[in-house]
Coordinates of C-alpha atoms in Angstrom, one line a residue:
Chain A
M1 CA 0.1 0.0 0.2
N2 CA 1.3 3.4 -0.9
A3 CA 0.5 5.8 1.8
G4 CA 1.1 8.9 -0.6
V5 CA -1.8 8.3 -2.6
P6 CA -5.1 9.6 -1.7
W7 CA -7.5 6.8 -1.1
E8 CA -10.4 8.3 -3.2
E9 CA -8.1 9.0 -6.2
V10 CA -7.3 5.2 -6.0
E11 CA -10.9 4.5 -5.7
S12 CA -11.9 6.5 -8.7
L13 CA -9.2 5.1 -10.8
Y14 CA -9.8 1.6 -9.8
Y15 CA -13.5 1.8 -10.9
K16 CA -13.0 3.4 -14.0
A17 CA -10.3 1.2 -15.2
L18 CA -12.3 -1.9 -14.3
E19 CA -15.4 -0.2 -16.8
L20 CA -12.8 -0.3 -19.5
P21 CA -11.2 -3.0 -22.5
V22 CA -8.2 -3.6 -21.7
Q23 CA -6.6 -1.7 -24.1
E24 CA -8.0 1.5 -23.3
R25 CA -7.6 0.5 -19.4
I26 CA -3.5 0.1 -20.3
A27 CA -3.5 3.7 -21.7
L28 CA -5.8 5.0 -18.7
L29 CA -3.2 3.9 -16.4
A30 CA -0.4 5.1 -18.4
S31 CA -1.7 8.6 -17.8
A32 CA -1.7 8.6 -14.3
G33 CA 1.1 9.2 -11.9
P34 CA 3.6 6.4 -10.8
A35 CA 2.8 6.1 -7.3
L36 CA -1.1 5.9 -8.0
R37 CA -0.8 3.8 -11.0
Q38 CA 1.0 1.3 -9.2
E39 CA -1.2 1.0 -6.5
V40 CA -4.3 0.6 -8.7
E41 CA -2.4 -1.9 -10.9
S42 CA -2.1 -4.2 -7.6
L43 CA -5.4 -3.8 -6.8
L44 CA -6.2 -4.9 -10.4
E45 CA -3.8 -7.9 -10.1
A46 CA -5.7 -9.0 -7.1
D47 CA -8.9 -8.7 -8.5
A48 CA -8.2 -11.8 -10.5
S49 CA -8.4 -14.0 -7.3
I50 CA -11.4 -11.8 -6.1
E51 CA -13.6 -15.2 -5.8
L52 CA -11.5 -16.4 -3.0
L53 CA -13.9 -14.3 -1.1
N54 CA -17.0 -14.9 -2.8
A55 CA -18.1 -17.8 -0.5
P56 CA -19.0 -17.3 3.2
P57 CA -17.0 -19.9 5.4
I58 CA -19.6 -22.1 5.5
H59 CA -17.4 -25.0 6.9
L60 CA -15.9 -23.4 9.5
A61 CA -19.8 -22.2 10.7
A62 CA -20.9 -25.9 10.1
D63 CA -17.7 -27.0 12.1
F64 CA -18.7 -24.3 15.0
L65 CA -22.1 -25.9 15.2
N66 CA -20.9 -29.2 14.9
A67 CA -17.5 -29.6 16.9
Q68 CA -18.1 -27.8 20.2
P69 CA -21.6 -27.9 21.5
G70 CA -22.5 -25.1 23.5
A71 CA -18.6 -24.6 24.4
L72 CA -17.2 -21.4 25.3
L73 CA -14.9 -19.1 22.7
A74 CA -11.6 -17.8 23.2
G75 CA -12.6 -13.9 24.5
D76 CA -16.4 -15.2 26.0
R77 CA -16.8 -14.1 29.4
V78 CA -18.0 -16.3 32.5
A79 CA -18.2 -13.7 35.5
N80 CA -14.9 -12.1 35.6
Y81 CA -13.0 -14.4 33.9
Q82 CA -12.1 -14.4 30.2
I83 CA -11.7 -17.5 28.5
E84 CA -8.7 -18.4 26.6
S85 CA -9.2 -22.0 25.4
L86 CA -11.3 -25.3 25.9
I87 CA -8.7 -27.7 27.5
S88 CA -11.6 -30.7 27.8
I89 CA -14.9 -31.7 27.7
G90 CA -16.5 -34.5 29.9
G91 CA -19.8 -35.6 30.9
M92 CA -19.6 -32.8 33.8
G93 CA -18.9 -30.0 31.8
E94 CA -15.9 -28.4 30.1
V95 CA -12.5 -27.3 31.9
Y96 CA -11.4 -24.2 30.4
L97 CA -8.2 -22.1 30.6
A98 CA -9.0 -18.6 31.3
R99 CA -7.7 -15.6 32.7
D100 CA -9.0 -13.4 36.0
P101 CA -9.3 -9.7 35.9
A102 CA -5.4 -9.5 36.9
R103 CA -4.5 -11.8 33.7
K104 CA -3.7 -14.4 36.0
L105 CA -4.0 -18.1 34.3
V106 CA -6.7 -20.0 35.9
A107 CA -8.6 -23.3 35.3
L108 CA -12.2 -22.7 35.1
K109 CA -14.8 -25.8 35.2
V110 CA -18.0 -24.9 33.9
L111 CA -21.3 -26.9 34.6
R112 CA -23.2 -27.0 31.4
R113 CA -26.4 -25.3 31.7
H114 CA -28.4 -27.8 30.8
L115 CA -26.3 -29.7 33.5
S116 CA -27.1 -27.2 35.8
A117 CA -30.9 -28.1 36.1
N118 CA -29.9 -31.5 37.0
V119 CA -29.6 -31.8 41.1
Q120 CA -27.3 -34.6 41.2
A121 CA -25.0 -32.9 38.7
A122 CA -25.2 -29.5 40.1
D123 CA -24.6 -30.9 43.9
R124 CA -21.9 -32.8 42.8
F125 CA -20.6 -29.6 41.4
E126 CA -21.0 -27.5 44.5
T127 CA -19.8 -30.5 46.7
E128 CA -16.3 -30.4 45.0
A129 CA -16.2 -26.4 44.9
R130 CA -16.9 -26.2 48.9
A131 CA -14.9 -29.2 49.9
A132 CA -11.6 -28.1 47.8
S133 CA -12.2 -24.8 48.8
A134 CA -12.0 -25.7 52.6
L135 CA -8.5 -26.8 52.0
R136 CA -5.4 -24.8 51.5
H137 CA -2.3 -27.1 51.0
P138 CA 0.1 -27.3 48.3
N139 CA -0.9 -31.1 47.2
I140 CA -4.4 -30.0 46.9
V141 CA -5.6 -27.9 43.9
T142 CA -6.5 -24.6 45.5
V143 CA -10.3 -23.2 44.5
Y144 CA -10.6 -19.5 44.1
E145 CA -14.2 -19.1 43.4
F146 CA -17.4 -21.0 43.0
G147 CA -20.6 -19.2 41.3
K148 CA -23.2 -19.0 39.0
S149 CA -23.0 -17.2 35.4
G150 CA -24.9 -17.0 32.5
A151 CA -23.1 -19.9 31.2
G152 CA -23.8 -22.2 34.2
L153 CA -22.1 -23.1 37.3
F154 CA -18.5 -22.3 37.4
I155 CA -15.4 -23.2 39.6
A156 CA -12.2 -21.2 39.2
M157 CA -9.3 -23.2 40.2
E158 CA -5.2 -23.0 40.2
W159 CA -4.4 -23.4 36.8
L160 CA -1.9 -26.6 37.0
D161 CA 0.2 -27.6 33.9
G162 CA 1.2 -31.3 33.8
P163 CA 0.0 -34.8 33.5
T164 CA -2.0 -36.8 35.6
F165 CA -0.5 -39.9 37.2
R166 CA -2.1 -42.2 34.9
T167 CA -0.2 -40.9 31.9
V168 CA 2.8 -40.4 33.9
M169 CA 2.7 -44.5 34.9
E170 CA 1.8 -45.3 31.4
A171 CA 5.1 -43.8 30.3
G172 CA 7.3 -46.4 31.6
E173 CA 8.8 -47.8 35.0
V174 CA 9.1 -44.7 37.7
D175 CA 12.3 -44.2 39.3
I176 CA 12.5 -44.9 43.1
T177 CA 13.8 -41.8 44.3
D178 CA 11.1 -40.2 42.1
A179 CA 8.4 -42.3 43.1
L180 CA 9.1 -41.8 46.8
E181 CA 9.0 -38.2 46.4
W182 CA 5.6 -38.0 44.5
A183 CA 4.4 -40.6 47.0
A184 CA 5.3 -38.6 50.2
Q185 CA 3.7 -35.3 48.4
A186 CA 0.3 -37.2 47.7
A187 CA 0.4 -38.7 51.5
A188 CA 0.8 -34.9 52.5
G189 CA -2.2 -33.7 50.4
L190 CA -4.6 -36.7 51.5
S191 CA -3.4 -36.3 55.1
A192 CA -4.3 -32.2 55.0
A193 CA -7.7 -33.0 53.4
H194 CA -8.3 -35.6 56.5
A195 CA -7.0 -33.3 58.7
G196 CA -9.3 -30.5 57.6
G197 CA -12.5 -33.1 58.0
I198 CA -12.8 -34.0 54.0
L199 CA -12.8 -37.3 52.8
H200 CA -12.0 -37.5 49.0
R201 CA -13.7 -40.7 48.4
D202 CA -12.0 -41.1 44.8
I203 CA -8.5 -41.3 45.1
K204 CA -6.9 -42.4 42.0
P205 CA -4.1 -41.8 39.4
E206 CA -6.3 -39.9 37.4
N207 CA -7.0 -37.6 40.2
I208 CA -3.5 -36.9 41.1
M209 CA -1.6 -34.4 39.0
L210 CA 2.2 -34.2 38.6
C211 CA 2.8 -30.4 37.8
K212 CA 5.8 -29.5 35.8
D213 CA 7.5 -27.9 38.8
G214 CA 7.2 -31.1 40.2
A215 CA 4.5 -30.4 42.6
V216 CA 2.0 -33.3 43.2
K217 CA -1.6 -32.0 43.5
I218 CA -5.0 -33.9 44.6
L219 CA -7.6 -32.8 41.9
D220 CA -11.4 -33.8 41.7
F221 CA -13.2 -33.4 45.1
G222 CA -16.6 -34.2 43.2
L223 CA -17.5 -37.0 45.3
A224 CA -16.1 -35.3 48.9
R225 CA -17.7 -35.5 51.6
H226 CA -17.2 -34.1 55.3
G227 CA -15.7 -36.6 57.4
K228 CA -18.3 -38.0 60.0
P229 CA -19.2 -41.4 58.7
L230 CA -22.0 -41.8 56.0
G231 CA -24.3 -44.4 55.7
P232 CA -23.8 -46.5 52.0
D233 CA -24.0 -44.2 49.1
P234 CA -25.5 -45.7 45.8
N235 CA -23.3 -43.1 44.0
S236 CA -20.2 -45.2 44.9
M237 CA -21.2 -47.7 42.7
G238 CA -21.0 -45.4 39.5
A239 CA -24.1 -43.1 38.0
S240 CA -25.8 -46.1 36.2
G241 CA -25.1 -48.6 38.9
T242 CA -23.7 -51.2 36.4
I243 CA -20.2 -52.3 36.3
S244 CA -19.3 -50.9 33.1
G245 CA -15.5 -50.1 31.5
S246 CA -15.2 -46.9 33.3
L247 CA -16.4 -48.2 36.2
S248 CA -13.8 -50.9 36.6
G249 CA -11.1 -48.2 36.2
T250 CA -12.5 -46.9 39.7
L251 CA -13.2 -50.4 41.1
L252 CA -9.7 -51.0 41.1
Y253 CA -9.0 -48.5 43.8
M254 CA -12.3 -49.1 45.7
P255 CA -11.9 -50.4 49.2
P256 CA -13.4 -53.7 50.2
E257 CA -15.6 -52.2 52.8
I258 CA -17.4 -49.8 50.3
L259 CA -18.0 -53.0 47.9
R260 CA -19.6 -54.3 50.9
G261 CA -21.7 -51.4 51.1
E262 CA -20.1 -50.1 54.3
A263 CA -19.4 -46.2 55.0
A264 CA -16.3 -44.5 53.5
T265 CA -13.9 -43.5 56.4
V266 CA -10.5 -42.0 56.0
S267 CA -9.5 -45.4 55.6
S268 CA -10.9 -45.9 52.8
D269 CA -9.2 -43.0 51.1
V270 CA -5.8 -44.6 52.5
F271 CA -6.9 -47.9 50.9
S272 CA -7.0 -46.1 47.4
L273 CA -4.0 -44.2 48.0
G274 CA -2.3 -47.4 48.9
A275 CA -3.5 -49.0 45.8
F276 CA -2.1 -46.3 43.9
L277 CA 1.2 -46.1 45.6
Y278 CA 1.7 -49.7 44.8
E279 CA 1.1 -49.2 41.0
L280 CA 3.3 -46.3 41.3
F281 CA 6.5 -48.2 42.6
T282 CA 6.2 -51.5 40.7
G283 CA 4.2 -50.6 37.5
R284 CA 1.4 -53.3 38.3
H285 CA -2.1 -52.7 40.0
P286 CA -2.1 -55.2 43.1
F287 CA -5.9 -56.0 42.1
A288 CA -5.4 -56.0 38.2
G289 CA -8.2 -58.3 36.8
A290 CA -9.3 -59.2 33.2
T291 CA -12.9 -58.4 34.0
P292 CA -14.5 -56.3 36.6
L293 CA -15.4 -59.9 38.5
D294 CA -12.1 -60.6 38.7
V295 CA -10.8 -57.5 39.9
L296 CA -14.1 -57.6 42.4
E297 CA -12.8 -60.9 43.7
A298 CA -9.1 -59.7 43.9
L299 CA -10.2 -56.9 46.0
E300 CA -12.0 -59.2 48.3
S301 CA -9.7 -62.0 48.8
R302 CA -6.4 -62.2 46.6
H303 CA -3.3 -62.2 48.6
V304 CA -1.3 -59.1 47.9
T305 CA 2.5 -59.7 46.7
S306 CA 4.9 -57.3 48.6
A307 CA 5.9 -54.5 46.1
A308 CA 9.7 -55.2 47.3
S309 CA 9.1 -58.6 45.8
I310 CA 8.3 -57.4 42.7
R311 CA 11.2 -54.5 42.5
S312 CA 13.5 -55.1 45.2
A313 CA 14.8 -51.4 45.0
V314 CA 11.4 -50.4 47.0
P315 CA 12.8 -49.5 50.7
P316 CA 11.7 -52.2 53.5
E317 CA 9.6 -50.1 55.5
V318 CA 7.9 -48.2 52.4
D319 CA 6.8 -51.8 51.4
Q320 CA 5.6 -52.7 54.6
M321 CA 3.5 -49.4 55.0
I322 CA 1.9 -50.0 51.4
L323 CA 0.9 -53.5 52.8
R324 CA -0.4 -52.2 55.7
M325 CA -2.5 -49.6 53.6
L326 CA -4.0 -52.3 51.4
D327 CA -5.3 -54.3 54.6
R328 CA -9.1 -55.6 53.9
E329 CA -9.6 -54.5 57.6
P330 CA -10.1 -50.6 58.0
D331 CA -9.1 -50.3 61.4
A332 CA -5.6 -52.0 60.4
R333 CA -4.4 -49.4 57.8
P334 CA -2.2 -46.5 59.1
S335 CA -3.6 -42.9 58.8
A336 CA -2.5 -40.9 55.5
Q337 CA -0.5 -38.8 58.4
E338 CA 1.7 -41.9 59.3
A339 CA 2.0 -42.9 55.6
W340 CA 3.4 -39.6 54.8
Q341 CA 6.1 -39.8 58.0
V342 CA 7.4 -42.9 56.7
L343 CA 7.6 -41.8 53.4
R344 CA 9.1 -38.5 54.1
K345 CA 11.5 -40.1 56.4
R346 CA 12.8 -42.7 53.8
K347 CA 13.0 -39.6 51.1
N348 CA 15.5 -37.9 53.1
P349 CA 17.4 -40.6 55.4
A350 CA 19.7 -38.4 56.6
G351 CA 17.2 -35.5 57.5
P352 CA 15.5 -35.1 61.0
Chain B
M1 CA -49.8 5.1 23.0
D2 CA -47.4 3.0 20.9
P3 CA -47.7 -0.9 21.7
P4 CA -44.5 -2.2 23.5
K5 CA -41.7 -3.1 20.9
S6 CA -39.5 -5.9 21.6
A7 CA -36.0 -4.6 23.0
V8 CA -33.9 -5.4 20.1
T9 CA -36.4 -3.5 17.8
S10 CA -36.0 -0.3 20.0
L11 CA -32.3 -0.6 20.4
L12 CA -32.2 -0.9 16.5
A13 CA -34.1 2.3 16.0
A14 CA -32.2 3.8 18.2
W15 CA -28.9 2.7 16.9
S16 CA -29.8 3.7 13.3
K17 CA -30.7 7.1 14.3
G18 CA -26.9 7.4 15.4
D19 CA -27.0 6.3 19.0
P20 CA -23.5 4.1 19.5
A21 CA -24.5 3.0 23.2
A22 CA -27.4 1.2 21.4
L23 CA -24.9 -1.1 19.4
D24 CA -23.1 -1.7 22.6
E25 CA -26.5 -3.1 24.4
L26 CA -27.6 -4.8 21.0
M27 CA -24.3 -6.8 20.5
P28 CA -24.1 -8.9 23.3
L29 CA -28.0 -10.0 22.6
V30 CA -27.2 -10.8 19.3
Y31 CA -24.1 -12.8 20.2
S32 CA -25.2 -14.9 22.9
E33 CA -28.5 -15.8 20.8
L34 CA -26.2 -16.8 17.6
H35 CA -24.2 -19.0 20.7
R36 CA -27.8 -20.3 21.7
I37 CA -29.1 -21.0 18.4
A38 CA -25.7 -22.8 17.2
R39 CA -26.2 -25.1 20.8
R40 CA -29.6 -25.8 19.6
L41 CA -28.9 -26.7 16.1
W42 CA -26.0 -28.8 17.3
N43 CA -28.5 -31.1 19.1
K44 CA -31.0 -31.3 16.1
H45 CA -28.5 -32.3 13.6
Q46 CA -25.2 -33.8 14.5
Q47 CA -24.0 -34.8 11.3
G48 CA -22.9 -33.4 8.0
N49 CA -24.4 -29.8 8.9
T50 CA -23.7 -26.9 6.4
L51 CA -25.6 -24.5 7.7
Q52 CA -25.0 -21.0 6.2
P53 CA -24.3 -18.0 8.7
T54 CA -27.2 -16.5 6.9
A55 CA -29.5 -18.7 8.4
L56 CA -28.4 -18.6 11.8
I57 CA -28.6 -15.0 12.0
N58 CA -32.1 -15.2 10.3
E59 CA -33.2 -17.3 13.2
A60 CA -31.4 -14.9 15.5
Y61 CA -33.5 -12.4 14.1
L62 CA -36.9 -13.9 14.6
K63 CA -36.1 -14.9 17.9
L64 CA -35.0 -11.5 19.1
A65 CA -37.2 -9.1 17.4
H66 CA -40.3 -11.5 17.4
A67 CA -40.6 -10.3 14.0
E68 CA -43.8 -11.3 12.1
N69 CA -44.6 -7.5 11.4
T70 CA -41.1 -6.1 11.1
T71 CA -39.8 -4.4 7.7
F72 CA -37.5 -5.2 5.1
Q73 CA -35.4 -2.3 6.4
D74 CA -35.5 -3.6 10.0
R75 CA -34.2 -6.8 9.3
C76 CA -31.5 -5.8 6.9
H77 CA -30.4 -3.3 10.0
F78 CA -30.2 -6.2 12.3
F79 CA -28.2 -8.1 9.7
A80 CA -25.3 -5.3 9.8
V81 CA -25.3 -5.6 13.8
A82 CA -25.5 -9.7 13.5
S83 CA -22.8 -9.9 10.8
T84 CA -20.6 -7.9 13.1
A85 CA -21.6 -10.7 15.8
M86 CA -21.0 -13.6 13.3
R87 CA -17.6 -12.3 12.5
Q88 CA -16.8 -12.5 16.3
V89 CA -18.3 -16.1 16.5
L90 CA -16.5 -17.2 13.6
V91 CA -13.2 -15.5 14.1
N92 CA -13.2 -16.6 17.5
H93 CA -14.2 -20.3 16.8
A94 CA -11.1 -20.2 14.3
K95 CA -8.8 -19.1 16.8
S96 CA -9.6 -21.8 19.4
R97 CA -9.6 -24.5 16.6
L98 CA -6.2 -23.2 15.5
S99 CA -4.9 -23.0 19.0
A100 CA -6.1 -26.4 20.0
K101 CA -4.2 -27.6 17.1
R102 CA -1.1 -26.1 18.3
G103 CA -1.4 -27.6 21.6
G104 CA -1.2 -31.0 20.3
G105 CA -2.5 -34.1 22.2
N106 CA -4.7 -35.0 19.6
A107 CA -2.5 -35.7 16.8
D108 CA -2.8 -38.5 14.3
V109 CA -6.5 -38.1 14.3
P110 CA -7.2 -38.6 10.6
L111 CA -9.2 -35.3 9.2
D112 CA -12.1 -35.9 6.7
E113 CA -12.5 -33.5 3.9
L114 CA -15.0 -31.3 6.0
Q115 CA -12.2 -30.9 8.9
R116 CA -9.6 -30.1 6.5
A117 CA -11.6 -27.4 4.9
A118 CA -12.7 -25.9 8.4
D119 CA -8.9 -25.6 8.8
Q120 CA -7.9 -24.1 6.0
E121 CA -11.0 -21.5 6.4
A122 CA -9.8 -21.0 9.9
T123 CA -6.3 -20.1 8.7
D124 CA -7.9 -17.8 6.1
I125 CA -10.3 -16.1 8.5
V126 CA -7.7 -15.2 10.9
S127 CA -5.4 -13.6 8.4
L128 CA -8.4 -11.8 6.7
N129 CA -9.8 -10.6 9.8
Q130 CA -6.4 -8.8 10.4
A131 CA -6.4 -7.3 7.0
L132 CA -10.2 -6.5 7.8
E133 CA -9.0 -4.5 10.7
A134 CA -6.5 -2.4 8.5
L135 CA -9.2 -1.8 5.9
E136 CA -11.5 -0.6 8.5
T137 CA -9.2 2.2 9.5
L138 CA -9.2 3.5 5.7
D139 CA -12.6 3.0 4.7
P140 CA -15.1 1.9 7.4
R141 CA -18.2 1.3 4.8
K142 CA -16.2 -1.2 2.5
S143 CA -14.7 -3.2 5.7
K144 CA -18.8 -3.2 6.7
I145 CA -19.5 -4.3 3.2
V146 CA -17.1 -7.5 3.3
E147 CA -18.4 -8.3 6.9
M148 CA -22.0 -8.3 5.8
R149 CA -21.1 -10.0 2.7
Y150 CA -18.6 -12.9 3.8
F151 CA -19.5 -13.2 7.6
G152 CA -23.2 -12.4 7.7
G153 CA -23.6 -14.4 4.3
L154 CA -25.9 -11.3 3.3
S155 CA -27.2 -10.4 -0.5
I156 CA -25.8 -7.6 -2.3
E157 CA -29.3 -6.1 -1.9
E158 CA -29.5 -6.6 1.8
T159 CA -26.1 -5.2 2.4
A160 CA -27.1 -2.0 0.2
E161 CA -30.4 -1.8 2.5
A162 CA -28.6 -1.9 5.7
L163 CA -26.2 0.5 4.6
G164 CA -28.6 3.0 3.0
V165 CA -26.8 3.0 -0.2
S166 CA -27.6 1.6 -3.9
I167 CA -26.9 -1.6 -5.0
A168 CA -24.3 -0.2 -7.7
T169 CA -22.4 1.3 -5.0
V170 CA -22.4 -2.2 -2.9
N171 CA -21.3 -3.9 -6.0
R172 CA -18.1 -1.9 -6.8
E173 CA -17.4 -1.0 -3.3
W174 CA -17.7 -5.1 -2.5
R175 CA -15.2 -5.7 -5.5
L176 CA -12.7 -3.1 -4.6
A177 CA -12.7 -4.1 -1.0
R178 CA -12.0 -7.7 -2.0
S179 CA -9.1 -6.9 -4.4
W180 CA -7.8 -4.8 -1.5
L181 CA -7.6 -7.5 1.1
I182 CA -6.6 -10.1 -1.1
R183 CA -3.5 -7.7 -1.6
E184 CA -3.0 -7.2 1.7
M185 CA -3.1 -10.9 2.7
R186 CA -0.8 -11.7 -0.1
G187 CA 2.0 -8.9 1.2
E188 CA 1.5 -9.9 4.9
S189 CA 2.3 -13.6 4.1
S190 CA 5.4 -13.1 1.5

């Protein structure tokens, strides 16, 4: 673009030239000053490709309609937060990367409006917000705000960057020093939740994250309860009540007393954490089975091989502690704090 | 006394009388209605949807303005506003789509033809939007014509009515605007 040429002159010459046959067009342009001429010639040249903008972007419009039903877009606002991008879509809603008014990154969990009307879903969403916001600990995801907006219910949480332990363990054998460090942090987080009177009730590798800075964080307090023992909860058997593929994932971390229909206690969380730690240290799940029924049987009655017999580098006191965490008798299990102390000492053997 | 008009119709009237604040009030209504319609349409026909932006805008208008008795002129004014909202919707969607691609994670997913076309349009739209912003400072009316024709999918006649100019003017300015934008987009990529 030549800034020296008045736009009105460019326009007028361009329109005149377009109306003329080629021969006369050349003559007309030749009579113009060099800057104006160059400007108009380059526009006429681009005119040949003009069909590029003829059709509206219907594929993109269709994609907008198809791909992200109801999803918020970059620039949309939810209360005081501005959406940057969509991170994941789940049955319970979407998780977005967003910015708060101070431009700080947050993870924004939004319960879709049509699910906000579903009492059970809204209740679970609120439970998560209240449970996690009651806790402040470096190994528990921090909740900043819970509220309602035009888009639905939302929870603004600390933005965490990193894989979950499901992904970490799938990537291959975990170094023993790393495993001790991460196990200690996970136990510290659970211990803090219990100290704050919160049961998590859904401890599994999918709900524990390894951040890029090395911090381990417990997430997803959607099934959490305040610590007083409650009666059997039908939800603990999965929303549909059937043993499906996705439930069997959760099933692997479900303590025997819950399977028997008893109330969840802090010891139930300890069992689930123990199953995760076993897997973290050995790469094998203590109750793995080909079918959900096999898993159920294993949880009820299979003898658990010690972690050290699978991987000799597992320190003996850690090995013992994991076995105790997996005891079928809830009262025989250590507390999360006790587990944390064992792991912490082992992590820094020379330390205090 | 006049019968109560819909909020949208009054806002449109205020805006066409030159009240810029009316547009600020109108835009979020239009924008969220477009979102809402898109969401509902998605539930209706999940597959192979090639709905035109115009269809979305028309439906948004019928909803927002309760438009049985409104004139062609009213509707055209609405289209001018809706095209701006549509531009925002599509540009934001294009950006989200492209940043999701960069983020990786779901690589190796085979793309069908529609996906590939949408990818191409997403890339084009982001650079077109940039060029359009430049045209806006040079010649706002031409940029508006492009917005209505390209993003809104409106006809030459509808565009002329909404802008209060002749069909001949829209025709020639639409042509110059496209040439200018294409040149601008080439310059940017070379």
